[in-house]
Amino acid sequence: MSQNFYLGHENPVNLAKRDIVKVTLDEVTKKFGYEIPIDSIKEILFSLREHQELKENMMNLIEKGVTDMELCKFF
């Protein structure tokens, strides 16, 4: 299984529709030395879990008949 990641800021619903994980590294840029790779990996793993939850929630709403425009209001 391959996972696509988007580093930066973007609408999470649009990315989730394409099964792309949004990762923001704003807090990591304030770190020094060895903290950078460690915190980057932590943020990537957190974003992956968050993406999986978002995708699951979106699928549940779609099964209930929620439209794409209505999805944006939830997220």
mmCIF file of C-alpha atoms in Angstrom:
data_model
loop_
_atom_site.group_PDB
_atom_site.id
_atom_site.type_symbol
_atom_site.label_atom_id
_atom_site.label_comp_id
_atom_site.label_asym_id
_atom_site.label_seq_id
_atom_site.Cartn_x
_atom_site.Cartn_y
_atom_site.Cartn_z
ATOM 1 C CA MET A 1 0.000 0.000 0.000
ATOM 2 C CA SER A 2 1.403 3.378 -0.927
ATOM 3 C CA GLN A 3 0.365 6.547 0.845
ATOM 4 C CA ASN A 4 0.421 10.044 -0.618
ATOM 5 C CA PHE A 5 1.360 12.957 1.598
ATOM 6 C CA TYR A 6 0.841 16.687 1.088
ATOM 7 C CA LEU A 7 3.258 18.867 3.047
ATOM 8 C CA GLY A 8 1.675 22.238 3.688
ATOM 9 C CA HIS A 9 -1.749 23.802 4.076
ATOM 10 C CA GLU A 10 -4.727 22.696 1.999
ATOM 11 C CA ASN A 11 -8.405 21.859 2.478
ATOM 12 C CA PRO A 12 -8.356 18.475 4.285
ATOM 13 C CA VAL A 13 -11.655 17.362 2.720
ATOM 14 C CA ASN A 14 -10.321 17.853 -0.820
ATOM 15 C CA LEU A 15 -7.188 15.896 0.014
ATOM 16 C CA ALA A 16 -9.080 13.129 1.836
ATOM 17 C CA LYS A 17 -11.273 12.583 -1.227
ATOM 18 C CA ARG A 18 -8.083 11.748 -3.128
ATOM 19 C CA ASP A 19 -6.704 9.707 -0.219
ATOM 20 C CA ILE A 20 -3.895 12.199 0.389
ATOM 21 C CA VAL A 21 -2.629 12.859 3.929
ATOM 22 C CA LYS A 22 -2.085 16.525 4.819
ATOM 23 C CA VAL A 23 1.014 17.112 6.964
ATOM 24 C CA THR A 24 1.819 20.543 8.371
ATOM 25 C CA LEU A 25 5.264 20.994 9.869
ATOM 26 C CA ASP A 26 4.867 24.529 11.243
ATOM 27 C CA GLU A 27 5.866 23.553 14.784
ATOM 28 C CA VAL A 28 8.829 21.507 13.570
ATOM 29 C CA THR A 29 10.419 24.553 11.946
ATOM 30 C CA LYS A 30 10.954 25.995 15.437
ATOM 31 C CA LYS A 31 13.118 23.017 16.484
ATOM 32 C CA PHE A 32 16.878 22.510 16.404
ATOM 33 C CA GLY A 33 19.199 19.630 15.502
ATOM 34 C CA TYR A 34 18.036 16.108 16.325
ATOM 35 C CA GLU A 35 14.558 17.389 17.302
ATOM 36 C CA ILE A 36 13.703 18.089 13.648
ATOM 37 C CA PRO A 37 13.596 14.500 12.292
ATOM 38 C CA ILE A 38 12.035 13.124 15.493
ATOM 39 C CA ASP A 39 9.243 15.711 15.579
ATOM 40 C CA SER A 40 8.755 15.449 11.801
ATOM 41 C CA ILE A 41 8.119 11.711 12.085
ATOM 42 C CA LYS A 42 5.770 12.257 15.038
ATOM 43 C CA GLU A 43 3.814 14.828 13.016
ATOM 44 C CA ILE A 44 3.615 12.530 9.967
ATOM 45 C CA LEU A 45 2.295 9.655 12.108
ATOM 46 C CA PHE A 46 -0.214 11.961 13.831
ATOM 47 C CA SER A 47 -1.388 13.279 10.451
ATOM 48 C CA LEU A 48 -1.802 9.734 9.124
ATOM 49 C CA ARG A 49 -4.005 8.753 12.086
ATOM 50 C CA GLU A 50 -5.993 11.984 11.736
ATOM 51 C CA HIS A 51 -6.457 11.318 8.002
ATOM 52 C CA GLN A 52 -7.735 7.803 8.650
ATOM 53 C CA GLU A 53 -10.285 9.137 11.164
ATOM 54 C CA LEU A 54 -11.375 11.904 8.787
ATOM 55 C CA LYS A 55 -11.782 9.453 5.932
ATOM 56 C CA GLU A 56 -13.812 7.086 8.122
ATOM 57 C CA ASN A 57 -16.057 9.942 9.278
ATOM 58 C CA MET A 58 -16.527 11.119 5.697
ATOM 59 C CA MET A 59 -17.500 7.621 4.558
ATOM 60 C CA ASN A 60 -20.053 7.352 7.372
ATOM 61 C CA LEU A 61 -21.586 10.690 6.382
ATOM 62 C CA ILE A 62 -21.655 9.761 2.683
ATOM 63 C CA GLU A 63 -23.438 6.506 3.553
ATOM 64 C CA LYS A 64 -26.062 8.632 5.323
ATOM 65 C CA GLY A 65 -26.563 10.667 2.129
ATOM 66 C CA VAL A 66 -24.562 13.795 2.919
ATOM 67 C CA THR A 67 -23.448 15.655 -0.240
ATOM 68 C CA ASP A 68 -19.937 16.949 -1.006
ATOM 69 C CA MET A 69 -20.965 20.542 -0.293
ATOM 70 C CA GLU A 70 -22.386 19.520 3.088
ATOM 71 C CA LEU A 71 -19.186 17.593 3.909
ATOM 72 C CA CYS A 72 -17.182 20.816 3.799
ATOM 73 C CA LYS A 73 -19.371 22.223 6.589
ATOM 74 C CA PHE A 74 -18.503 19.307 8.875
ATOM 75 C CA PHE A 75 -14.761 19.619 8.415
#
